[in-house]
Amino acid sequence: MPYTLISMIGTGMYRTPKNPEGYTKTDYSFGGGRHFETRLFMQALLECKYKDINQIILLGTDTSSWDCLVDKDNDDRDETIELWSDLVDQCESSEPKTQPKGVSRENLDRLQIYLSERFSMEVLIKDHTHLVDNNTSKDLFDCYTSIADQVRKENNILFDITHGFRSMPVLLYQSLQYSLSKSMNRSVSIVYGELDLIDKSKGYARDLSEYWIYSELSIALSIFKTKLDGFKLAELINPYWSSGSKAIKRFSNIVQTNFALQIMDVLHQLKNSLDRYPENAPGWLAQIKPLIEEICELVDETSMAKTLYNYSIFLYEHQLNVQAVITLQVAVESAIIEKYEDPKLLGDYASWVGYGKTKLNMLKSYNHKDLGKPLTDLESFRNQIAHGGGKNRNEEFPEVANITNIYKNAKKGFENLIEELSTEK
């Protein structure tokens, strides 16, 4: 799959009178006998074909060493030398301890055209102020988050953090996460050109892509734990635990769609996926296993209604109040069907209206306090939810503040119903 290389240009750590170029020449090794000597790690990535790169996005400040991107030693055309000279004038200080005036957008556009020609691919340049503090945070955020929109839609991302100045890699890392948060099919690889501490003429390509996976995993786990949204988590674990990935995705679909009557089958699928947990799973995958085990404990093999009741409480504990209320009403209906009719009729609305609802109303009339009022309030509230928060029989809109009491009473009403049904022959 093709990649977009996102790289950064700083000011050059090793700029000295003997090394006016800023970045020192380094022979970067990629393993397998592949190596390339260059001042910029980005060029080594291209020359050694580290990935199938067909687009480059360069990020820097207005005082970054943009001139170091011009290969004046191997290209002596007048326009090339002129470009390099103009960039040096703007990017380098004419006097010691003075701030350069900063590169113009016009010259960056010229550099962009030059680099596109040099590397035979699309090159885009983004720049921002060299002042990084709270006063510039909004402009920086806008700049960094716009980068993901420039990446070709069919491309994955190769993120080179080698020459970024202090905050730049961190800002871009966070901005990519923000910008790609809704992307389900784009991967990000991270690469770093590490200098040999003993011989600074040597360097090594370090693949840090797992850092991105760990970060993405932390976010995905948090979303799954709090809102039971496991879609991103399922995507991340699929290469390591396919059956778990499919089960988590299906469970998340059930939560999202309120298809509560399918929960028993999904819980069994989750349990079966645990039986196929990979023996040599990566350590971080072990953090997910207890979550799945907890969900599997919702199953009550004796009763679909009781399983729905457990699932409803689970939803309520995760503040998914709408799903919890709807599921609890389905649990009430299922309890009646299981007791008096064929369990195969669960979810059959005609059967429920024709017999089940009549039977429930009869039971409620016998015990208004413990069954009638809480279960009637539950059904009424469920109907209001189903109609977009419509008015009840008293011409009142539902109040969010009332959910806690309605649910608490309805939960007790269901428990009383189960007790009543267990004593009835």
XYZ file of N, CA, C and O in Angstrom, residues 31-177:
588
model
N 19.323 -2.016 7.801
C 19.350 -3.473 7.884
C 19.383 -4.091 6.500
O 19.033 -3.465 5.489
N 19.791 -5.343 6.441
C 19.841 -6.040 5.163
C 20.817 -5.423 4.185
O 20.634 -5.540 2.963
N 21.835 -4.727 4.697
C 22.825 -4.114 3.820
C 22.411 -2.787 3.224
O 23.174 -2.167 2.474
N 21.230 -2.316 3.537
C 20.755 -1.046 2.995
C 21.238 0.117 3.869
O 21.010 0.114 5.078
N 21.854 1.105 3.265
C 22.264 2.295 4.006
C 22.452 3.445 3.018
O 22.656 3.234 1.811
N 22.391 4.666 3.540
C 22.536 5.835 2.671
C 23.057 6.987 3.512
O 22.570 7.245 4.612
N 24.059 7.700 2.990
C 24.646 8.832 3.706
C 23.973 10.123 3.254
O 23.938 10.437 2.055
N 23.479 10.886 4.196
C 22.768 12.117 3.878
C 22.689 12.988 5.129
O 22.905 12.507 6.245
N 22.389 14.262 4.929
C 22.177 15.148 6.074
C 20.765 15.009 6.622
O 20.512 15.292 7.795
N 19.834 14.594 5.776
C 18.428 14.512 6.176
C 17.946 13.070 6.111
O 18.043 12.426 5.070
N 17.414 12.590 7.210
C 16.935 11.205 7.280
C 15.840 10.949 6.257
O 15.708 9.858 5.727
N 15.065 11.983 5.973
C 13.996 11.860 4.988
C 14.523 11.333 3.659
O 13.913 10.462 3.031
N 15.670 11.861 3.219
C 16.218 11.426 1.942
C 16.669 9.974 1.998
O 16.517 9.225 1.025
N 17.197 9.545 3.147
C 17.597 8.143 3.298
C 16.388 7.228 3.175
O 16.460 6.146 2.580
N 15.256 7.649 3.745
C 14.025 6.856 3.643
C 13.625 6.667 2.182
O 13.191 5.589 1.776
N 13.775 7.740 1.392
C 13.394 7.685 -0.022
C 14.380 6.846 -0.824
O 13.976 5.996 -1.623
N 15.649 7.058 -0.602
C 16.669 6.370 -1.382
C 16.687 4.866 -1.100
O 16.910 4.057 -2.007
N 16.447 4.485 0.150
C 16.478 3.057 0.515
C 15.112 2.395 0.389
O 14.947 1.227 0.749
N 14.119 3.175 -0.112
C 12.766 2.636 -0.345
C 12.233 1.942 0.902
O 11.790 0.791 0.868
N 12.286 2.678 2.006
C 11.812 2.157 3.294
C 10.334 1.759 3.214
O 9.924 0.751 3.769
N 9.556 2.563 2.512
C 8.150 2.261 2.219
C 7.871 2.707 0.783
O 8.684 3.383 0.152
N 6.711 2.316 0.291
C 6.288 2.737 -1.042
C 5.716 4.148 -0.936
O 4.508 4.337 -0.827
N 6.586 5.141 -0.945
C 6.202 6.536 -0.720
C 5.905 7.217 -2.052
O 6.721 7.171 -2.983
N 4.729 7.852 -2.144
C 4.391 8.586 -3.368
C 3.932 10.019 -3.084
O 3.471 10.720 -3.978
N 4.070 10.441 -1.829
C 3.703 11.809 -1.460
C 4.511 12.201 -0.221
O 4.731 11.375 0.674
N 4.955 13.457 -0.175
C 5.703 13.963 0.975
C 5.027 15.230 1.486
O 4.684 16.124 0.695
N 4.834 15.291 2.803
C 4.360 16.517 3.447
C 5.425 16.945 4.440
O 5.783 16.180 5.346
N 5.960 18.157 4.248
C 7.006 18.677 5.111
C 6.443 19.764 6.013
O 5.700 20.644 5.562
N 6.817 19.702 7.271
C 6.337 20.660 8.256
C 7.529 21.327 8.928
O 8.501 20.663 9.297
N 7.467 22.637 9.089
C 8.525 23.359 9.776
C 8.046 24.719 10.217
O 6.895 25.099 9.974
N 8.920 25.463 10.857
C 8.577 26.819 11.269
C 9.099 27.800 10.234
O 9.803 27.426 9.293
N 8.780 29.066 10.434
C 9.245 30.071 9.469
C 10.754 30.301 9.548
O 11.343 30.936 8.667
N 11.399 29.760 10.599
C 12.857 29.904 10.705
C 13.569 28.560 10.629
O 14.740 28.459 10.994
N 12.885 27.514 10.177
C 13.547 26.223 9.991
C 14.588 26.319 8.877
O 14.555 27.236 8.057
N 15.491 25.363 8.848
C 16.563 25.362 7.848
C 16.079 24.802 6.519
O 16.514 23.741 6.052
N 15.181 25.535 5.876
C 14.618 25.073 4.606
C 15.686 24.974 3.521
O 15.564 24.176 2.581
N 16.727 25.766 3.659
C 17.789 25.753 2.648
C 18.494 24.406 2.557
O 19.056 24.060 1.514
N 18.475 23.630 3.656
C 19.189 22.348 3.631
C 18.506 21.319 2.730
O 19.071 20.265 2.437
N 17.296 21.631 2.268
C 16.586 20.726 1.372
C 17.022 20.893 -0.091
O 16.658 20.081 -0.939
N 17.764 21.944 -0.350
C 18.207 22.210 -1.722
C 19.557 21.532 -1.940
O 20.532 21.806 -1.239
N 19.617 20.667 -2.926
C 20.826 19.891 -3.198
C 21.733 20.674 -4.146
O 21.947 20.299 -5.304
N 22.304 21.781 -3.629
C 23.119 22.650 -4.472
C 24.445 21.994 -4.877
O 25.062 22.386 -5.871
N 24.900 20.993 -4.107
C 26.173 20.336 -4.439
C 26.074 19.475 -5.694
O 27.081 19.246 -6.376
N 24.861 18.970 -5.966
C 24.678 18.094 -7.129
C 23.780 18.704 -8.196
O 23.435 18.027 -9.170
N 23.357 19.921 -7.959
C 22.500 20.596 -8.934
C 22.948 22.058 -8.999
O 22.609 22.865 -8.132
N 23.736 22.391 -10.026
C 24.315 23.730 -10.110
C 23.575 24.639 -11.080
O 24.117 25.649 -11.552
N 22.336 24.304 -11.349
C 21.539 25.184 -12.204
C 21.363 26.533 -11.518
O 21.269 26.624 -10.275
N 21.272 27.573 -12.305
C 21.164 28.926 -11.751
C 19.940 29.068 -10.848
O 20.023 29.683 -9.774
N 18.812 28.501 -11.280
C 17.593 28.644 -10.481
C 17.688 27.902 -9.154
O 17.102 28.311 -8.148
N 18.459 26.796 -9.144
C 18.640 26.039 -7.901
C 19.511 26.827 -6.925
O 19.187 26.963 -5.735
N 20.615 27.364 -7.399
C 21.506 28.150 -6.550
C 20.786 29.409 -6.044
O 20.940 29.810 -4.882
N 20.000 29.990 -6.902
C 19.252 31.195 -6.517
C 18.240 30.868 -5.417
O 18.086 31.629 -4.450
N 17.529 29.748 -5.554
C 16.577 29.332 -4.532
C 17.287 29.107 -3.199
O 16.824 29.575 -2.150
N 18.404 28.380 -3.248
C 19.153 28.109 -2.024
C 19.606 29.420 -1.366
O 19.470 29.597 -0.157
N 20.103 30.333 -2.149
C 20.586 31.608 -1.623
C 19.460 32.412 -0.973
O 19.624 32.989 0.110
N 18.308 32.440 -1.635
C 17.163 33.182 -1.088
C 16.696 32.566 0.235
O 16.319 33.292 1.172
N 16.700 31.247 0.307
C 16.284 30.576 1.544
C 17.281 30.828 2.670
O 16.889 31.051 3.822
N 18.566 30.796 2.348
C 19.590 31.078 3.361
C 19.406 32.488 3.914
O 19.474 32.700 5.141
N 19.159 33.450 3.047
C 18.972 34.841 3.488
C 17.829 34.970 4.489
O 17.899 35.783 5.419
N 16.787 34.175 4.288
C 15.610 34.302 5.155
C 15.645 33.367 6.364
O 15.066 33.681 7.405
N 16.323 32.232 6.224
C 16.287 31.215 7.276
C 17.482 31.266 8.222
O 17.439 30.682 9.307
N 18.563 31.898 7.791
C 19.774 31.949 8.616
C 20.040 33.377 9.080
O 19.806 34.341 8.349
N 20.545 33.508 10.302
C 20.851 34.825 10.856
C 22.125 35.386 10.241
O 23.113 34.665 10.082
N 22.078 36.634 9.913
C 23.266 37.282 9.358
C 24.269 37.634 10.447
O 25.459 37.784 10.192
N 23.776 37.770 11.685
C 24.635 38.086 12.814
C 24.387 37.081 13.930
O 23.270 36.577 14.087
N 25.422 36.788 14.736
C 25.245 35.839 15.846
C 24.177 36.303 16.835
O 24.024 37.502 17.076
N 23.461 35.319 17.375
C 22.464 35.553 18.414
C 21.332 36.487 17.971
O 20.726 37.179 18.778
N 21.072 36.512 16.690
C 19.926 37.273 16.185
C 18.960 36.322 15.494
O 19.361 35.303 14.942
N 17.687 36.671 15.539
C 16.646 35.819 14.978
C 16.536 36.040 13.473
O 16.496 37.179 12.998
N 16.513 34.970 12.676
C 16.302 35.142 11.229
C 14.962 35.816 10.960
O 14.035 35.736 11.772
N 14.848 36.466 9.813
C 13.587 37.148 9.516
C 12.468 36.183 9.162
O 11.288 36.514 9.284
N 12.822 34.974 8.749
C 11.803 33.966 8.462
C 11.502 33.839 6.989
O 11.545 34.824 6.237
N 11.182 32.621 6.580
C 10.965 32.332 5.176
C 9.620 32.875 4.707
O 8.645 32.930 5.473
N 9.577 33.283 3.459
C 8.313 33.763 2.878
C 7.561 32.594 2.260
O 8.158 31.583 1.872
N 6.249 32.737 2.157
C 5.433 31.686 1.528
C 5.809 31.554 0.058
O 5.779 30.446 -0.492
N 6.187 32.659 -0.561
C 6.586 32.623 -1.980
C 7.777 31.687 -2.174
O 7.799 30.871 -3.101
N 8.762 31.782 -1.292
C 9.940 30.918 -1.428
C 9.623 29.467 -1.069
O 10.216 28.548 -1.638
N 8.724 29.269 -0.134
C 8.319 27.895 0.183
C 7.593 27.268 -1.004
O 7.737 26.062 -1.261
N 6.811 28.057 -1.708
C 6.146 27.545 -2.911
C 7.178 27.165 -3.973
O 7.033 26.153 -4.668
N 8.214 27.985 -4.116
C 9.293 27.659 -5.061
C 9.997 26.363 -4.631
O 10.307 25.506 -5.466
N 10.245 26.248 -3.323
C 10.890 25.044 -2.791
C 10.017 23.811 -3.003
O 10.519 22.731 -3.336
N 8.723 23.991 -2.852
C 7.777 22.898 -3.041
C 7.842 22.368 -4.470
O 7.866 21.150 -4.698
N 7.904 23.267 -5.432
C 8.011 22.871 -6.849
C 9.348 22.175 -7.101
O 9.416 21.139 -7.782
N 10.417 22.741 -6.533
C 11.749 22.158 -6.710
C 11.808 20.735 -6.147
O 12.322 19.813 -6.803
N 11.289 20.536 -4.946
C 11.347 19.213 -4.311
C 10.463 18.200 -5.034
O 10.813 17.016 -5.127
N 9.333 18.642 -5.529
C 8.462 17.737 -6.290
C 9.190 17.216 -7.521
O 9.075 16.038 -7.888
N 9.969 18.098 -8.136
C 10.755 17.696 -9.304
C 11.916 16.793 -8.877
O 12.189 15.774 -9.516
N 12.569 17.157 -7.781
C 13.742 16.410 -7.332
C 13.398 14.977 -6.956
O 14.116 14.029 -7.291
N 12.292 14.796 -6.252
C 11.936 13.467 -5.764
C 10.887 12.769 -6.636
O 10.449 11.665 -6.324
N 10.446 13.417 -7.700
C 9.482 12.843 -8.659
C 8.189 12.398 -7.975
O 7.680 11.301 -8.225
N 7.708 13.227 -7.098
C 6.424 12.959 -6.444
C 5.877 14.264 -5.875
O 6.593 15.276 -5.820
N 4.623 14.228 -5.481
C 4.003 15.425 -4.913
C 4.645 15.753 -3.571
O 4.763 14.894 -2.691
N 5.064 16.998 -3.411
C 5.609 17.482 -2.145
C 4.799 18.705 -1.709
O 4.611 19.644 -2.488
N 4.321 18.679 -0.480
C 3.568 19.796 0.088
C 4.312 20.316 1.308
O 4.844 19.537 2.095
N 4.339 21.623 1.484
C 5.047 22.235 2.607
C 4.070 23.032 3.453
O 3.319 23.868 2.941
N 4.098 22.765 4.764
C 3.284 23.505 5.733
C 4.243 24.191 6.698
O 5.199 23.578 7.178
N 3.983 25.448 7.008
C 4.856 26.152 7.951
C 4.021 26.924 8.959
O 2.847 27.222 8.718
N 4.644 27.226 10.071
C 3.970 28.015 11.101
C 5.019 28.824 11.854
O 6.230 28.661 11.662
N 4.570 29.685 12.734
C 5.465 30.521 13.515
C 6.402 29.680 14.383
O 6.034 28.594 14.826
N 7.610 30.216 14.618
C 8.556 29.517 15.479
C 8.234 29.729 16.952
O 8.843 29.101 17.821
N 7.288 30.627 17.248
C 6.899 30.881 18.634
C 5.845 29.864 19.048
O 4.705 29.911 18.570
N 6.198 28.949 19.930
C 5.286 27.896 20.373
C 4.939 28.137 21.840
O 5.737 27.884 22.738
N 3.749 28.681 22.081
C 3.277 28.892 23.452
C 1.761 29.011 23.412
O 1.126 28.807 22.372
N 1.149 29.332 24.536
C -0.314 29.388 24.605
C -0.898 30.421 23.653
O -2.022 30.267 23.168
N -0.168 31.482 23.394
C -0.691 32.538 22.526
C -0.815 32.094 21.063
O -1.562 32.694 20.301
N -0.063 31.085 20.704
C -0.096 30.620 19.304
C -0.721 29.244 19.171
O -0.733 28.669 18.082
N -1.246 28.692 20.269
C -1.717 27.302 20.267
C -2.841 27.074 19.257
O -2.872 26.037 18.595
N -3.762 28.039 19.120
C -4.874 27.838 18.186
C -4.370 27.765 16.741
O -4.769 26.884 15.972
N -3.468 28.699 16.368
C -2.930 28.692 15.008
C -2.146 27.409 14.739
O -2.230 26.833 13.646
N -1.391 26.960 15.740
C -0.617 25.729 15.583
C -1.545 24.531 15.425
O -1.324 23.662 14.581
N -2.588 24.485 16.241
C -3.538 23.371 16.170
C -4.196 23.323 14.801
O -4.324 22.265 14.190
N -4.610 24.482 14.303
C -5.239 24.541 12.977
C -4.276 24.061 11.900
O -4.663 23.353 10.963
N -3.014 24.448 12.027
C -2.003 24.049 11.039
C -1.788 22.542 11.070
O -1.795 21.881 10.029
N -1.613 21.997 12.262
C -1.278 20.582 12.385
C -2.460 19.682 12.024
O -2.276 18.631 11.401
N -3.659 20.057 12.431
C -4.808 19.202 12.134
C -5.180 19.241 10.654
O -5.842 18.336 10.161
N -4.750 20.283 9.949
C -5.064 20.353 8.515
C -4.190 19.407 7.697
O -4.496 19.130 6.538
N -3.117 18.904 8.309
C -2.188 18.053 7.559
C -2.845 16.758 7.111
O -2.655 16.297 5.985
N -3.644 16.132 8.007
C -4.284 14.856 7.657
C -5.178 14.994 6.427
O -5.314 14.049 5.644
N -5.773 16.180 6.240
C -6.637 16.393 5.074
C -5.847 16.432 3.774
O -6.420 16.255 2.693
N -4.541 16.672 3.876
C -3.698 16.738 2.681
C -3.193 15.358 2.249
O -2.682 15.195 1.144
N -3.296 14.385 3.145
C -2.835 13.032 2.832
C -3.770 12.400 1.800
O -4.994 12.468 1.924
N -3.200 11.780 0.793
C -4.024 11.110 -0.213
C -4.906 10.061 0.450
O -4.455 9.305 1.312
N -6.144 10.001 0.014
C -7.132 9.162 0.685
C -6.776 7.679 0.653
O -7.140 6.930 1.549
N -6.063 7.250 -0.360
C -5.736 5.829 -0.476
C -4.444 5.479 0.269
O -4.045 4.311 0.308
N -3.791 6.455 0.866
C -2.481 6.245 1.480
C -2.531 5.979 2.984
O -3.395 6.521 3.686
N -1.576 5.171 3.452
C -1.251 5.126 4.864
C -0.226 6.221 5.137
O 0.219 6.914 4.215
N 0.165 6.367 6.403
C 1.050 7.463 6.789
C 2.345 6.921 7.380
O 2.325 6.030 8.231
N 3.467 7.467 6.926
C 4.771 7.213 7.531
C 5.217 8.518 8.173
O 5.428 9.513 7.497
N 5.348 8.515 9.487
C 5.617 9.708 10.270
C 7.083 9.699 10.710
O 7.488 8.874 11.523
N 7.871 10.600 10.141
C 9.303 10.705 10.455
C 9.494 11.796 11.503
O 9.288 12.978 11.228
N 9.909 11.412 12.719
C 10.025 12.370 13.820
C 11.478 12.811 14.052
O 11.778 13.468 15.047
N 12.373 12.491 13.136
C 13.804 12.666 13.375
C 14.214 14.119 13.577
O 14.877 14.460 14.554
N 13.850 14.989 12.646
C 14.396 16.347 12.671
C 13.409 17.374 13.221
O 13.588 18.571 13.008
N 12.388 16.921 13.930
C 11.423 17.849 14.502
C 12.006 18.587 15.694
O 12.751 18.029 16.493
N 11.669 19.853 15.833
C 12.181 20.668 16.935
C 11.269 20.536 18.150
O 10.147 21.006 18.144
N 11.736 19.866 19.177
C 11.101 19.737 20.486
C 9.606 19.427 20.414
O 9.204 18.289 20.343
N 8.785 20.471 20.418
C 7.337 20.261 20.510
C 6.719 19.764 19.212
O 5.610 19.225 19.226
N 7.397 19.912 18.090
C 6.786 19.607 16.797
C 6.310 18.155 16.670
O 5.167 17.920 16.259
N 7.138 17.156 17.009
C 6.642 15.773 16.892
C 5.449 15.493 17.794
O 4.528 14.787 17.411
N 5.480 16.075 19.009
C 4.368 15.857 19.941
C 3.087 16.467 19.405
O 2.016 15.843 19.411
N 3.189 17.703 18.922
C 2.009 18.384 18.384
C 1.440 17.645 17.181
O 0.224 17.480 17.048
N 2.313 17.215 16.292
C 1.835 16.525 15.103
C 1.252 15.170 15.462
O 0.231 14.742 14.905
N 1.891 14.475 16.403
C 1.395 13.171 16.865
C -0.042 13.316 17.368
O -0.940 12.562 16.973
N -0.267 14.298 18.241
C -1.603 14.505 18.805
C -2.591 14.952 17.736
O -3.755 14.525 17.736
N -2.132 15.791 16.829
C -3.021 16.288 15.779
C -3.440 15.184 14.818
O -4.586 15.148 14.363
N -2.517 14.273 14.517
C -2.874 13.149 13.654
C -3.916 12.270 14.331
O -4.865 11.801 13.686
N -3.744 12.043 15.636
C -4.738 11.244 16.354
C -6.101 11.909 16.297
O -7.122 11.258 16.101
